mmCIF file with all atom_site columns, C-alpha atoms in Angstrom:
data_model
loop_
_atom_site.group_PDB
_atom_site.id
_atom_site.type_symbol
_atom_site.label_atom_id
_atom_site.label_alt_id
_atom_site.label_comp_id
_atom_site.label_asym_id
_atom_site.label_entity_id
_atom_site.label_seq_id
_atom_site.pdbx_PDB_ins_code
_atom_site.Cartn_x
_atom_site.Cartn_y
_atom_site.Cartn_z
_atom_site.occupancy
_atom_site.B_iso_or_equiv
_atom_site.pdbx_formal_charge
_atom_site.auth_seq_id
_atom_site.auth_comp_id
_atom_site.auth_asym_id
_atom_site.auth_atom_id
_atom_site.pdbx_PDB_model_num
ATOM 1  C CA . MET A 1 1  ? -10.823 -8.033  -17.113 1.00 0.00 ? 878 MET A CA 1
ATOM 2  C CA . ALA A 1 2  ? -9.816  -5.524  -14.611 1.00 0.00 ? 879 ALA A CA 1
ATOM 3  C CA . GLU A 1 3  ? -6.767  -3.962  -13.268 1.00 0.00 ? 880 GLU A CA 1
ATOM 4  C CA . ILE A 1 4  ? -4.379  -5.733  -11.596 1.00 0.00 ? 881 ILE A CA 1
ATOM 5  C CA . LYS A 1 5  ? -4.174  -3.651  -8.337  1.00 0.00 ? 882 LYS A CA 1
ATOM 6  C CA . GLU A 1 6  ? -0.265  -4.138  -7.048  1.00 0.00 ? 883 GLU A CA 1
ATOM 7  C CA . TYR A 1 7  ? 0.941   -3.723  -3.665  1.00 0.00 ? 884 TYR A CA 1
ATOM 8  C CA . GLN A 1 8  ? 3.660   -2.662  -1.668  1.00 0.00 ? 885 GLN A CA 1
ATOM 9  C CA . LEU A 1 9  ? 4.945   -3.363  2.087   1.00 0.00 ? 886 LEU A CA 1
ATOM 10 C CA . PHE A 1 10 ? 3.908   -2.255  4.788   1.00 0.00 ? 887 PHE A CA 1
ATOM 11 C CA . ILE A 1 11 ? 6.744   -2.179  7.348   1.00 0.00 ? 888 ILE A CA 1
ATOM 12 C CA . ASN A 1 12 ? 7.687   0.023   10.146  1.00 0.00 ? 889 ASN A CA 1
ATOM 13 C CA . GLY A 1 13 ? 4.552   2.367   9.407   1.00 0.00 ? 890 GLY A CA 1
ATOM 14 C CA . GLU A 1 14 ? 5.018   3.508   5.676   1.00 0.00 ? 891 GLU A CA 1
ATOM 15 C CA . TRP A 1 15 ? 4.149   1.399   2.331   1.00 0.00 ? 892 TRP A CA 1
ATOM 16 C CA . ARG A 1 16 ? 7.607   1.059   0.507   1.00 0.00 ? 893 ARG A CA 1
ATOM 17 C CA . THR A 1 17 ? 8.557   -1.526  -2.373  1.00 0.00 ? 894 THR A CA 1
ATOM 18 C CA . SER A 1 18 ? 11.363  -4.552  -2.536  1.00 0.00 ? 895 SER A CA 1
ATOM 19 C CA . THR A 1 19 ? 14.841  -4.145  -2.771  1.00 0.00 ? 896 THR A CA 1
ATOM 20 C CA . SER A 1 20 ? 14.300  -6.848  -4.732  1.00 0.00 ? 897 SER A CA 1
ATOM 21 C CA . GLY A 1 21 ? 12.515  -4.583  -8.229  1.00 0.00 ? 898 GLY A CA 1
ATOM 22 C CA . ASP A 1 22 ? 10.649  -8.601  -8.010  1.00 0.00 ? 899 ASP A CA 1
ATOM 23 C CA . THR A 1 23 ? 6.996   -9.221  -7.206  1.00 0.00 ? 900 THR A CA 1
ATOM 24 C CA . ILE A 1 24 ? 3.992   -12.008 -7.532  1.00 0.00 ? 901 ILE A CA 1
ATOM 25 C CA . ASP A 1 25 ? 0.809   -12.291 -9.064  1.00 0.00 ? 902 ASP A CA 1
ATOM 26 C CA . VAL A 1 26 ? -1.521  -13.556 -6.439  1.00 0.00 ? 903 VAL A CA 1
ATOM 27 C CA . LEU A 1 27 ? -4.287  -15.407 -8.026  1.00 0.00 ? 904 LEU A CA 1
ATOM 28 C CA . SER A 1 28 ? -8.360  -16.317 -7.782  1.00 0.00 ? 905 SER A CA 1
ATOM 29 C CA . PRO A 1 29 ? -8.326  -19.833 -6.587  1.00 0.00 ? 906 PRO A CA 1
ATOM 30 C CA . SER A 1 30 ? -11.621 -19.734 -8.686  1.00 0.00 ? 907 SER A CA 1
ATOM 31 C CA . THR A 1 31 ? -10.088 -19.082 -12.356 1.00 0.00 ? 908 THR A CA 1
ATOM 32 C CA . GLU A 1 32 ? -6.556  -18.505 -11.809 1.00 0.00 ? 909 GLU A CA 1
ATOM 33 C CA . GLU A 1 33 ? -7.085  -14.868 -12.921 1.00 0.00 ? 910 GLU A CA 1
ATOM 34 C CA . ILE A 1 34 ? -3.925  -12.641 -11.787 1.00 0.00 ? 911 ILE A CA 1
ATOM 35 C CA . VAL A 1 35 ? -5.536  -10.605 -9.114  1.00 0.00 ? 912 VAL A CA 1
ATOM 36 C CA . ALA A 1 36 ? -3.201  -8.710  -7.507  1.00 0.00 ? 913 ALA A CA 1
ATOM 37 C CA . ARG A 1 37 ? 0.690   -8.460  -7.693  1.00 0.00 ? 914 ARG A CA 1
ATOM 38 C CA . VAL A 1 38 ? 2.786   -8.432  -4.443  1.00 0.00 ? 915 VAL A CA 1
ATOM 39 C CA . GLN A 1 39 ? 6.621   -7.686  -3.544  1.00 0.00 ? 916 GLN A CA 1
ATOM 40 C CA . ASN A 1 40 ? 8.736   -10.228 -3.053  1.00 0.00 ? 917 ASN A CA 1
ATOM 41 C CA . GLY A 1 41 ? 10.458  -8.997  0.027   1.00 0.00 ? 918 GLY A CA 1
ATOM 42 C CA . THR A 1 42 ? 14.182  -9.767  0.504   1.00 0.00 ? 919 THR A CA 1
ATOM 43 C CA . ALA A 1 43 ? 15.131  -12.089 3.588   1.00 0.00 ? 920 ALA A CA 1
ATOM 44 C CA . GLU A 1 44 ? 16.893  -8.120  4.771   1.00 0.00 ? 921 GLU A CA 1
ATOM 45 C CA . GLU A 1 45 ? 13.341  -6.610  5.270   1.00 0.00 ? 922 GLU A CA 1
ATOM 46 C CA . ALA A 1 46 ? 11.822  -9.871  6.830   1.00 0.00 ? 923 ALA A CA 1
ATOM 47 C CA . LEU A 1 47 ? 14.037  -9.726  9.131   1.00 0.00 ? 924 LEU A CA 1
ATOM 48 C CA . GLU A 1 48 ? 13.941  -5.666  9.803   1.00 0.00 ? 925 GLU A CA 1
ATOM 49 C CA . THR A 1 49 ? 9.578   -5.887  9.566   1.00 0.00 ? 926 THR A CA 1
ATOM 50 C CA . LEU A 1 50 ? 10.595  -8.579  13.004  1.00 0.00 ? 927 LEU A CA 1
ATOM 51 C CA . ALA A 1 51 ? 12.606  -6.025  14.825  1.00 0.00 ? 928 ALA A CA 1
ATOM 52 C CA . HIS A 1 52 ? 10.548  -3.431  15.013  1.00 0.00 ? 929 HIS A CA 1
ATOM 53 C CA . ALA A 1 53 ? 7.579   -5.269  15.482  1.00 0.00 ? 930 ALA A CA 1
ATOM 54 C CA . ASP A 1 54 ? 9.439   -7.141  19.027  1.00 0.00 ? 931 ASP A CA 1
ATOM 55 C CA . LYS A 1 55 ? 9.990   -3.176  19.474  1.00 0.00 ? 932 LYS A CA 1
ATOM 56 C CA . ALA A 1 56 ? 6.788   -1.807  19.186  1.00 0.00 ? 933 ALA A CA 1
ATOM 57 C CA . GLN A 1 57 ? 5.909   -5.052  21.373  1.00 0.00 ? 934 GLN A CA 1
ATOM 58 C CA . LYS A 1 58 ? 8.767   -4.026  24.231  1.00 0.00 ? 935 LYS A CA 1
ATOM 59 C CA . GLU A 1 59 ? 6.604   0.016   24.269  1.00 0.00 ? 936 GLU A CA 1
#
């Protein structure tokens, strides 16, 4: 089995770990093996991301 890569959140041009500290396993649909882990972002992090995206669109 290959090494399982873990991905962070990308918010406002920066990679960072979620404040929740939780991750979600990403499964291969054909083998159901874990192929990666991603951060489980919080509602606050989602709102922050949307605010940054909105600001970027207006610039």
